[in-house]
Short mmCIF file of N, CA, C and O in Angstrom, two decimals:
data_model
loop_
_atom_site.label_atom_id
_atom_site.label_comp_id
_atom_site.label_asym_id
_atom_site.label_seq_id
_atom_site.Cartn_x
_atom_site.Cartn_y
_atom_site.Cartn_z
N MET N 1 74.89 53.08 -39.96
CA MET N 1 76.32 52.86 -40.02
C MET N 1 77.05 54.18 -39.78
O MET N 1 76.74 55.19 -40.39
N LYS N 2 78.00 54.15 -38.88
CA LYS N 2 78.78 55.34 -38.58
C LYS N 2 79.98 55.42 -39.53
O LYS N 2 80.69 54.44 -39.74
N ASN N 3 80.19 56.60 -40.09
CA ASN N 3 81.37 56.84 -40.92
C ASN N 3 82.33 57.74 -40.15
O ASN N 3 81.92 58.77 -39.61
N LEU N 4 83.58 57.35 -40.10
CA LEU N 4 84.59 58.19 -39.47
C LEU N 4 85.11 59.17 -40.50
O LEU N 4 85.36 58.81 -41.65
N LEU N 5 85.27 60.43 -40.08
CA LEU N 5 85.73 61.46 -40.99
C LEU N 5 87.11 61.95 -40.61
O LEU N 5 87.49 61.95 -39.44
N HIS N 6 87.83 62.38 -41.59
CA HIS N 6 89.14 63.00 -41.40
C HIS N 6 89.01 64.45 -41.86
O HIS N 6 88.65 64.71 -43.01
N ILE N 7 89.27 65.41 -40.95
CA ILE N 7 89.11 66.82 -41.25
C ILE N 7 90.46 67.51 -41.07
O ILE N 7 91.09 67.39 -40.03
N THR N 8 90.89 68.23 -42.11
CA THR N 8 92.13 69.00 -42.04
C THR N 8 91.84 70.43 -42.49
O THR N 8 90.91 70.69 -43.24
N THR N 9 92.68 71.34 -42.01
CA THR N 9 92.56 72.74 -42.37
C THR N 9 93.92 73.26 -42.78
O THR N 9 94.92 72.97 -42.13
N SER N 10 93.95 74.03 -43.85
CA SER N 10 95.19 74.69 -44.24
C SER N 10 94.92 76.18 -44.39
O SER N 10 93.86 76.59 -44.88
N LEU N 11 95.86 76.99 -43.91
CA LEU N 11 95.74 78.44 -44.00
C LEU N 11 96.43 78.94 -45.25
O LEU N 11 97.47 78.40 -45.65
N ASP N 12 95.87 79.99 -45.86
CA ASP N 12 96.47 80.54 -47.08
C ASP N 12 97.81 81.22 -46.81
O ASP N 12 98.74 81.09 -47.59
N GLN N 13 97.92 81.97 -45.72
CA GLN N 13 99.15 82.70 -45.40
C GLN N 13 99.49 82.52 -43.92
O GLN N 13 99.34 83.44 -43.11
N PRO N 14 99.98 81.34 -43.52
CA PRO N 14 100.25 81.10 -42.09
C PRO N 14 101.34 82.01 -41.53
O PRO N 14 101.30 82.36 -40.35
N GLU N 15 102.31 82.40 -42.34
CA GLU N 15 103.39 83.26 -41.84
C GLU N 15 102.87 84.64 -41.45
O GLU N 15 103.37 85.27 -40.52
N LEU N 16 101.83 85.12 -42.12
CA LEU N 16 101.23 86.40 -41.78
C LEU N 16 100.56 86.33 -40.40
O LEU N 16 100.71 87.22 -39.57
N LEU N 17 99.85 85.25 -40.14
CA LEU N 17 99.22 85.04 -38.83
C LEU N 17 100.27 84.91 -37.74
O LEU N 17 100.14 85.52 -36.67
N GLU N 18 101.31 84.16 -38.00
CA GLU N 18 102.38 83.99 -37.01
C GLU N 18 103.01 85.33 -36.66
O GLU N 18 103.24 85.64 -35.49
N ASN N 19 103.26 86.16 -37.65
CA ASN N 19 103.86 87.47 -37.44
C ASN N 19 102.94 88.35 -36.59
O ASN N 19 103.38 89.03 -35.66
N LEU N 20 101.65 88.33 -36.89
CA LEU N 20 100.68 89.14 -36.15
C LEU N 20 100.62 88.73 -34.68
O LEU N 20 100.65 89.58 -33.78
N VAL N 21 100.56 87.43 -34.41
CA VAL N 21 100.47 86.95 -33.03
C VAL N 21 101.77 87.22 -32.27
O VAL N 21 101.76 87.57 -31.10
N GLU N 22 102.92 87.08 -32.94
CA GLU N 22 104.20 87.40 -32.29
C GLU N 22 104.27 88.87 -31.91
O GLU N 22 104.76 89.21 -30.84
N LYS N 23 103.79 89.76 -32.77
CA LYS N 23 103.77 91.19 -32.43
C LYS N 23 102.88 91.46 -31.24
O LYS N 23 103.18 92.29 -30.39
N LEU N 24 101.75 90.77 -31.17
CA LEU N 24 100.85 90.91 -30.03
C LEU N 24 101.55 90.47 -28.74
O LEU N 24 101.49 91.15 -27.72
N ALA N 25 102.24 89.35 -28.79
CA ALA N 25 102.89 88.81 -27.60
C ALA N 25 104.12 89.62 -27.20
O ALA N 25 104.46 89.66 -26.02
N ASP N 26 104.78 90.26 -28.14
CA ASP N 26 106.02 90.97 -27.85
C ASP N 26 105.84 92.46 -27.60
O ASP N 26 106.81 93.18 -27.44
N ARG N 27 104.60 92.93 -27.53
CA ARG N 27 104.42 94.36 -27.32
C ARG N 27 104.92 94.74 -25.93
O ARG N 27 104.90 93.93 -25.01
N PRO N 28 105.39 95.99 -25.77
CA PRO N 28 105.90 96.41 -24.45
C PRO N 28 104.77 96.51 -23.43
O PRO N 28 103.72 97.09 -23.70
N TYR N 29 104.99 95.93 -22.29
CA TYR N 29 104.01 95.93 -21.21
C TYR N 29 104.46 96.87 -20.11
O TYR N 29 105.64 96.95 -19.80
N THR N 30 103.51 97.54 -19.51
CA THR N 30 103.80 98.41 -18.37
C THR N 30 102.85 98.03 -17.24
O THR N 30 101.82 98.65 -17.03
N ILE N 31 103.18 96.96 -16.57
CA ILE N 31 102.36 96.51 -15.46
C ILE N 31 102.67 97.38 -14.25
O ILE N 31 103.81 97.53 -13.86
N GLN N 32 101.62 97.95 -13.68
CA GLN N 32 101.77 98.77 -12.49
C GLN N 32 100.94 98.15 -11.39
O GLN N 32 99.75 97.93 -11.55
N THR N 33 101.57 97.88 -10.28
CA THR N 33 100.83 97.32 -9.16
C THR N 33 100.38 98.45 -8.26
O THR N 33 101.12 99.40 -8.01
N GLY N 34 99.17 98.36 -7.80
CA GLY N 34 98.62 99.39 -6.92
C GLY N 34 98.92 99.11 -5.47
O GLY N 34 99.33 98.01 -5.09
N SER N 35 98.69 100.09 -4.64
CA SER N 35 98.94 99.93 -3.21
C SER N 35 97.73 99.34 -2.49
O SER N 35 97.75 99.18 -1.29
N THR N 36 96.68 99.02 -3.23
CA THR N 36 95.46 98.49 -2.61
C THR N 36 95.43 96.97 -2.61
O THR N 36 94.39 96.38 -2.36
N ASN N 37 96.53 96.34 -2.87
CA ASN N 37 96.60 94.88 -2.90
C ASN N 37 96.76 94.36 -1.47
O ASN N 37 97.84 94.41 -0.90
N PRO N 38 95.68 93.83 -0.86
CA PRO N 38 95.77 93.40 0.53
C PRO N 38 96.61 92.13 0.69
O PRO N 38 96.26 91.08 0.19
N ALA N 39 97.72 92.27 1.37
CA ALA N 39 98.60 91.15 1.73
C ALA N 39 99.05 90.33 0.52
O ALA N 39 99.30 89.15 0.62
N GLY N 40 99.13 90.96 -0.64
CA GLY N 40 99.64 90.28 -1.82
C GLY N 40 98.77 89.13 -2.31
O GLY N 40 99.27 88.20 -2.92
N LYS N 41 97.49 89.16 -2.07
CA LYS N 41 96.61 88.06 -2.45
C LYS N 41 96.16 88.12 -3.91
O LYS N 41 95.65 87.16 -4.43
N ARG N 42 96.34 89.23 -4.55
CA ARG N 42 95.91 89.38 -5.94
C ARG N 42 97.11 89.46 -6.86
O ARG N 42 98.17 89.96 -6.49
N LYS N 43 96.93 88.98 -8.08
CA LYS N 43 97.98 89.07 -9.09
C LYS N 43 97.58 90.12 -10.11
O LYS N 43 96.41 90.26 -10.45
N THR N 44 98.56 90.84 -10.59
CA THR N 44 98.32 91.82 -11.63
C THR N 44 98.50 91.13 -12.98
O THR N 44 99.51 90.48 -13.21
N LEU N 45 97.52 91.27 -13.86
CA LEU N 45 97.59 90.70 -15.21
C LEU N 45 97.48 91.82 -16.23
O LEU N 45 96.70 92.75 -16.07
N GLU N 46 98.24 91.72 -17.28
CA GLU N 46 98.15 92.63 -18.41
C GLU N 46 97.57 91.82 -19.57
O GLU N 46 98.03 90.71 -19.85
N THR N 47 96.55 92.33 -20.23
CA THR N 47 95.95 91.61 -21.36
C THR N 47 96.06 92.45 -22.62
O THR N 47 96.08 93.69 -22.57
N SER N 48 96.14 91.79 -23.74
CA SER N 48 96.07 92.46 -25.03
C SER N 48 95.41 91.51 -26.02
O SER N 48 95.59 90.29 -25.94
N SER N 49 94.63 92.07 -26.93
CA SER N 49 93.90 91.26 -27.90
C SER N 49 94.01 91.87 -29.28
O SER N 49 94.20 93.08 -29.43
N THR N 50 93.86 91.02 -30.28
CA THR N 50 93.80 91.49 -31.66
C THR N 50 92.83 90.62 -32.43
O THR N 50 92.69 89.43 -32.15
N GLU N 51 92.16 91.23 -33.39
CA GLU N 51 91.24 90.51 -34.26
C GLU N 51 91.84 90.50 -35.66
O GLU N 51 92.36 91.51 -36.13
N THR N 52 91.78 89.36 -36.32
CA THR N 52 92.30 89.26 -37.67
C THR N 52 91.45 88.30 -38.49
O THR N 52 90.79 87.43 -37.94
N TYR N 53 91.48 88.48 -39.79
CA TYR N 53 90.77 87.58 -40.69
C TYR N 53 91.72 86.51 -41.20
O TYR N 53 92.88 86.80 -41.50
N LEU N 54 91.25 85.29 -41.24
CA LEU N 54 92.02 84.16 -41.76
C LEU N 54 91.26 83.54 -42.93
O LEU N 54 90.04 83.51 -42.93
N SER N 55 92.02 83.06 -43.89
CA SER N 55 91.39 82.34 -44.99
C SER N 55 92.17 81.06 -45.24
O SER N 55 93.36 80.96 -44.93
N GLY N 56 91.48 80.09 -45.79
CA GLY N 56 92.11 78.82 -46.06
C GLY N 56 91.10 77.84 -46.62
O GLY N 56 90.08 78.22 -47.19
N THR N 57 91.41 76.56 -46.45
CA THR N 57 90.55 75.49 -46.97
C THR N 57 90.39 74.41 -45.92
O THR N 57 91.36 74.01 -45.29
N ILE N 58 89.16 73.96 -45.74
CA ILE N 58 88.86 72.81 -44.89
C ILE N 58 88.62 71.63 -45.83
O ILE N 58 87.86 71.73 -46.78
N VAL N 59 89.30 70.51 -45.56
CA VAL N 59 89.13 69.30 -46.36
C VAL N 59 88.52 68.23 -45.47
O VAL N 59 89.03 67.92 -44.40
N ILE N 60 87.40 67.68 -45.92
CA ILE N 60 86.70 66.62 -45.19
C ILE N 60 86.64 65.38 -46.07
O ILE N 60 86.22 65.47 -47.22
N ASN N 61 87.09 64.25 -45.54
CA ASN N 61 86.95 62.99 -46.28
C ASN N 61 86.79 61.84 -45.30
O ASN N 61 87.05 61.97 -44.11
N ASP N 62 86.34 60.71 -45.81
CA ASP N 62 86.17 59.55 -44.94
C ASP N 62 87.51 58.85 -44.76
O ASP N 62 88.44 59.02 -45.54
N LEU N 63 87.64 58.09 -43.71
CA LEU N 63 88.90 57.42 -43.42
C LEU N 63 89.20 56.26 -44.36
O LEU N 63 90.31 55.75 -44.38
N ALA N 64 88.21 55.85 -45.14
CA ALA N 64 88.44 54.78 -46.11
C ALA N 64 89.27 55.28 -47.30
O ALA N 64 89.75 54.48 -48.08
N GLY N 65 89.44 56.58 -47.42
CA GLY N 65 90.25 57.14 -48.49
C GLY N 65 89.54 57.22 -49.82
O GLY N 65 90.16 57.31 -50.87
N ASN N 66 88.23 57.19 -49.83
CA ASN N 66 87.45 57.28 -51.05
C ASN N 66 87.54 58.70 -51.60
O ASN N 66 87.01 59.64 -51.01
N PRO N 67 88.21 58.92 -52.75
CA PRO N 67 88.37 60.27 -53.28
C PRO N 67 87.04 60.94 -53.66
O PRO N 67 86.94 62.15 -53.66
N ALA N 68 86.02 60.15 -53.98
CA ALA N 68 84.73 60.72 -54.34
C ALA N 68 84.04 61.37 -53.15
O ALA N 68 83.15 62.20 -53.31
N SER N 69 84.43 61.01 -51.93
CA SER N 69 83.78 61.57 -50.74
C SER N 69 84.48 62.83 -50.24
O SER N 69 84.01 63.45 -49.29
N GLU N 70 85.57 63.24 -50.86
CA GLU N 70 86.32 64.41 -50.39
C GLU N 70 85.57 65.71 -50.67
O GLU N 70 85.06 65.93 -51.76
N ILE N 71 85.51 66.56 -49.67
CA ILE N 71 84.88 67.87 -49.79
C ILE N 71 85.93 68.93 -49.47
O ILE N 71 86.55 68.90 -48.40
N ASN N 72 86.17 69.86 -50.38
CA ASN N 72 87.07 71.00 -50.17
C ASN N 72 86.22 72.24 -50.00
O ASN N 72 85.48 72.62 -50.90
N MET N 73 86.32 72.88 -48.85
CA MET N 73 85.48 74.02 -48.54
C MET N 73 86.37 75.21 -48.16
O MET N 73 86.98 75.23 -47.08
N PRO N 74 86.46 76.23 -49.03
CA PRO N 74 87.22 77.43 -48.66
C PRO N 74 86.50 78.21 -47.56
O PRO N 74 85.27 78.14 -47.45
N PHE N 75 87.28 78.92 -46.75
CA PHE N 75 86.66 79.72 -45.68
C PHE N 75 87.40 81.03 -45.50
O PHE N 75 88.58 81.15 -45.83
N ILE N 76 86.68 82.01 -45.03
CA ILE N 76 87.23 83.28 -44.54
C ILE N 76 86.51 83.55 -43.23
O ILE N 76 85.28 83.59 -43.20
N THR N 77 87.26 83.71 -42.17
CA THR N 77 86.63 83.93 -40.87
C THR N 77 87.49 84.87 -40.03
O THR N 77 88.69 85.01 -40.26
N SER N 78 86.88 85.49 -39.08
CA SER N 78 87.56 86.39 -38.17
C SER N 78 87.92 85.64 -36.89
O SER N 78 87.10 84.89 -36.36
N PHE N 79 89.15 85.83 -36.42
CA PHE N 79 89.60 85.23 -35.17
C PHE N 79 90.02 86.32 -34.20
O PHE N 79 90.54 87.36 -34.60
N LEU N 80 89.80 86.05 -32.93
CA LEU N 80 90.25 86.94 -31.86
C LEU N 80 91.32 86.21 -31.06
O LEU N 80 91.10 85.08 -30.61
N PHE N 81 92.48 86.82 -30.91
CA PHE N 81 93.58 86.27 -30.12
C PHE N 81 93.79 87.16 -28.91
O PHE N 81 93.84 88.38 -29.04
N THR N 82 93.94 86.54 -27.74
CA THR N 82 94.18 87.29 -26.51
C THR N 82 95.41 86.72 -25.81
O THR N 82 95.54 85.51 -25.65
N CYS N 83 96.30 87.62 -25.40
CA CYS N 83 97.49 87.25 -24.64
C CYS N 83 97.36 87.82 -23.23
O CYS N 83 96.78 88.88 -23.03
N ILE N 84 97.93 87.09 -22.26
CA ILE N 84 98.01 87.61 -20.90
C ILE N 84 99.45 87.54 -20.42
O ILE N 84 100.23 86.72 -20.88
N LYS N 85 99.77 88.44 -19.52
CA LYS N 85 101.10 88.45 -18.92
C LYS N 85 100.96 88.75 -17.45
O LYS N 85 100.33 89.75 -17.07
N GLU N 86 101.50 87.87 -16.62
CA GLU N 86 101.54 88.14 -15.19
C GLU N 86 102.77 88.98 -14.89
O GLU N 86 103.62 89.20 -15.75
N GLU N 87 102.89 89.42 -13.66
CA GLU N 87 103.97 90.34 -13.29
C GLU N 87 105.35 89.80 -13.63
O GLU N 87 106.19 90.53 -14.11
N THR N 88 105.59 88.53 -13.37
CA THR N 88 106.94 88.00 -13.55
C THR N 88 107.07 87.01 -14.70
O THR N 88 108.15 86.53 -14.97
N ASN N 89 105.98 86.71 -15.38
CA ASN N 89 106.03 85.71 -16.46
C ASN N 89 106.09 86.38 -17.82
O ASN N 89 105.84 87.57 -17.97
N SER N 90 106.40 85.56 -18.83
CA SER N 90 106.36 86.06 -20.19
C SER N 90 104.93 85.99 -20.71
O SER N 90 104.05 85.36 -20.13
N CYS N 91 104.69 86.63 -21.82
CA CYS N 91 103.35 86.69 -22.40
C CYS N 91 102.97 85.33 -22.98
O CYS N 91 103.79 84.65 -23.59
N LYS N 92 101.71 84.93 -22.77
CA LYS N 92 101.22 83.65 -23.27
C LYS N 92 99.88 83.87 -23.95
O LYS N 92 99.07 84.67 -23.48
N ILE N 93 99.66 83.16 -25.06
CA ILE N 93 98.34 83.22 -25.68
C ILE N 93 97.38 82.45 -24.78
O ILE N 93 97.59 81.29 -24.47
N ALA N 94 96.35 83.13 -24.34
CA ALA N 94 95.40 82.54 -23.40
C ALA N 94 94.12 82.09 -24.09
O ALA N 94 93.42 81.22 -23.59
N TRP N 95 93.82 82.68 -25.24
CA TRP N 95 92.52 82.43 -25.84
C TRP N 95 92.59 82.77 -27.31
O TRP N 95 93.18 83.76 -27.71
N SER N 96 91.99 81.95 -28.12
CA SER N 96 91.73 82.30 -29.51
C SER N 96 90.39 81.69 -29.88
O SER N 96 90.07 80.59 -29.45
N VAL N 97 89.61 82.43 -30.64
CA VAL N 97 88.26 81.98 -30.94
C VAL N 97 87.84 82.53 -32.31
O VAL N 97 88.20 83.65 -32.68
N SER N 98 87.10 81.73 -33.05
CA SER N 98 86.53 82.19 -34.30
C SER N 98 85.30 83.02 -33.99
O SER N 98 84.48 82.65 -33.16
N LEU N 99 85.18 84.16 -34.64
CA LEU N 99 84.06 85.05 -34.39
C LEU N 99 82.93 84.86 -35.39
O LEU N 99 82.04 85.69 -35.48
N SER N 100 82.96 83.78 -36.13
CA SER N 100 81.87 83.55 -37.09
C SER N 100 80.96 82.44 -36.62
O SER N 100 81.23 81.72 -35.72
#
Protein backbone atom coordinates (compact mmCIF):
# COMPACT_ATOMS: atom_id res chain seq x y z
CA MET A 1 0.00 0.00 0.00
CA LYS A 2 1.34 3.40 -0.98
CA ASN A 3 1.11 6.20 1.56
CA LEU A 4 1.12 9.79 0.35
CA LEU A 5 3.24 12.13 2.45
CA HIS A 6 3.01 15.83 3.09
CA ILE A 7 6.41 17.48 3.66
CA THR A 8 6.86 21.08 4.80
CA THR A 9 9.90 23.08 5.82
CA SER A 10 10.13 26.15 7.98
CA LEU A 11 13.23 28.30 8.44
CA ASP A 12 14.23 29.66 11.85
CA GLN A 13 15.22 33.12 10.56
CA PRO A 14 13.90 33.65 7.01
CA GLU A 15 14.46 37.43 7.13
CA LEU A 16 18.19 36.86 7.67
CA LEU A 17 18.39 34.68 4.55
CA GLU A 18 16.37 37.19 2.52
CA ASN A 19 18.71 40.00 3.58
CA LEU A 20 21.80 37.98 2.65
CA VAL A 21 20.51 37.05 -0.81
CA GLU A 22 19.38 40.65 -1.50
CA LYS A 23 22.88 41.91 -0.65
CA LEU A 24 24.34 39.35 -3.03
CA ALA A 25 22.00 40.42 -5.83
CA ASP A 26 22.48 44.17 -5.22
CA ARG A 27 26.26 44.25 -5.09
CA PRO A 28 27.90 46.67 -7.55
CA TYR A 29 28.87 45.00 -10.80
CA THR A 30 31.64 46.10 -13.12
CA ILE A 31 31.10 44.19 -16.32
CA GLN A 32 33.86 44.87 -18.81
CA THR A 33 33.57 43.63 -22.35
CA GLY A 34 36.76 42.71 -24.13
CA SER A 35 37.73 43.51 -27.68
CA THR A 36 38.11 39.80 -28.50
CA ASN A 37 34.37 39.22 -28.90
CA PRO A 38 34.02 38.08 -32.53
CA ALA A 39 30.99 39.72 -34.16
CA GLY A 40 29.16 40.01 -30.85
CA LYS A 41 28.44 36.28 -30.61
CA ARG A 42 29.32 35.98 -26.93
CA LYS A 43 27.59 37.48 -23.91
CA THR A 44 29.42 38.79 -20.91
CA LEU A 45 28.15 37.40 -17.59
CA GLU A 46 29.04 38.51 -14.09
CA THR A 47 28.62 35.89 -11.36
CA SER A 48 28.67 36.09 -7.60
CA SER A 49 28.09 33.41 -4.98
CA THR A 50 27.69 33.16 -1.24
CA GLU A 51 27.51 30.25 1.17
CA THR A 52 25.36 30.41 4.27
CA TYR A 53 24.04 28.08 6.94
CA LEU A 54 20.29 27.63 7.34
CA SER A 55 18.42 26.04 10.19
CA GLY A 56 14.81 25.07 10.58
CA THR A 57 12.42 22.15 10.87
CA ILE A 58 11.16 19.62 8.35
CA VAL A 59 7.70 18.22 9.14
CA ILE A 60 6.63 14.95 7.51
CA ASN A 61 3.13 13.51 7.91
CA ASP A 62 0.68 11.40 5.96
CA LEU A 63 -2.14 13.03 4.04
CA ALA A 64 -4.72 11.27 6.20
CA GLY A 65 -3.86 13.76 8.95
CA ASN A 66 -2.93 11.12 11.53
CA PRO A 67 -1.09 13.09 14.27
CA ALA A 68 0.74 9.94 15.44
CA SER A 69 2.51 9.73 12.07
CA GLU A 70 3.96 13.27 12.22
CA ILE A 71 7.75 13.53 12.29
CA ASN A 72 9.46 16.84 13.22
CA MET A 73 13.10 16.85 12.20
CA PRO A 74 15.31 19.88 12.93
CA PHE A 75 18.09 20.60 10.43
CA ILE A 76 21.16 22.76 9.97
CA THR A 77 22.63 22.77 6.49
CA SER A 78 24.85 24.86 4.28
CA PHE A 79 23.44 26.40 1.10
CA LEU A 80 25.22 27.97 -1.84
CA PHE A 81 23.46 30.79 -3.71
CA THR A 82 24.71 32.04 -7.08
CA CYS A 83 23.53 35.12 -8.97
CA ILE A 84 24.26 36.01 -12.58
CA LYS A 85 23.97 39.30 -14.40
CA GLU A 86 24.14 39.82 -18.14
CA GLU A 87 25.33 43.10 -19.62
CA THR A 88 21.91 44.72 -19.83
CA ASN A 89 19.81 42.69 -17.39
CA SER A 90 19.32 42.87 -13.66
CA CYS A 91 20.83 40.29 -11.34
CA LYS A 92 18.95 36.99 -11.02
CA ILE A 93 19.43 34.04 -8.70
CA ALA A 94 20.52 31.28 -11.03
CA TRP A 95 21.28 28.48 -8.63
CA SER A 96 20.89 27.44 -5.03
CA VAL A 97 21.90 24.09 -3.65
CA SER A 98 22.27 22.38 -0.29
CA LEU A 99 25.87 21.42 0.36
CA SER A 100 25.06 18.60 2.76
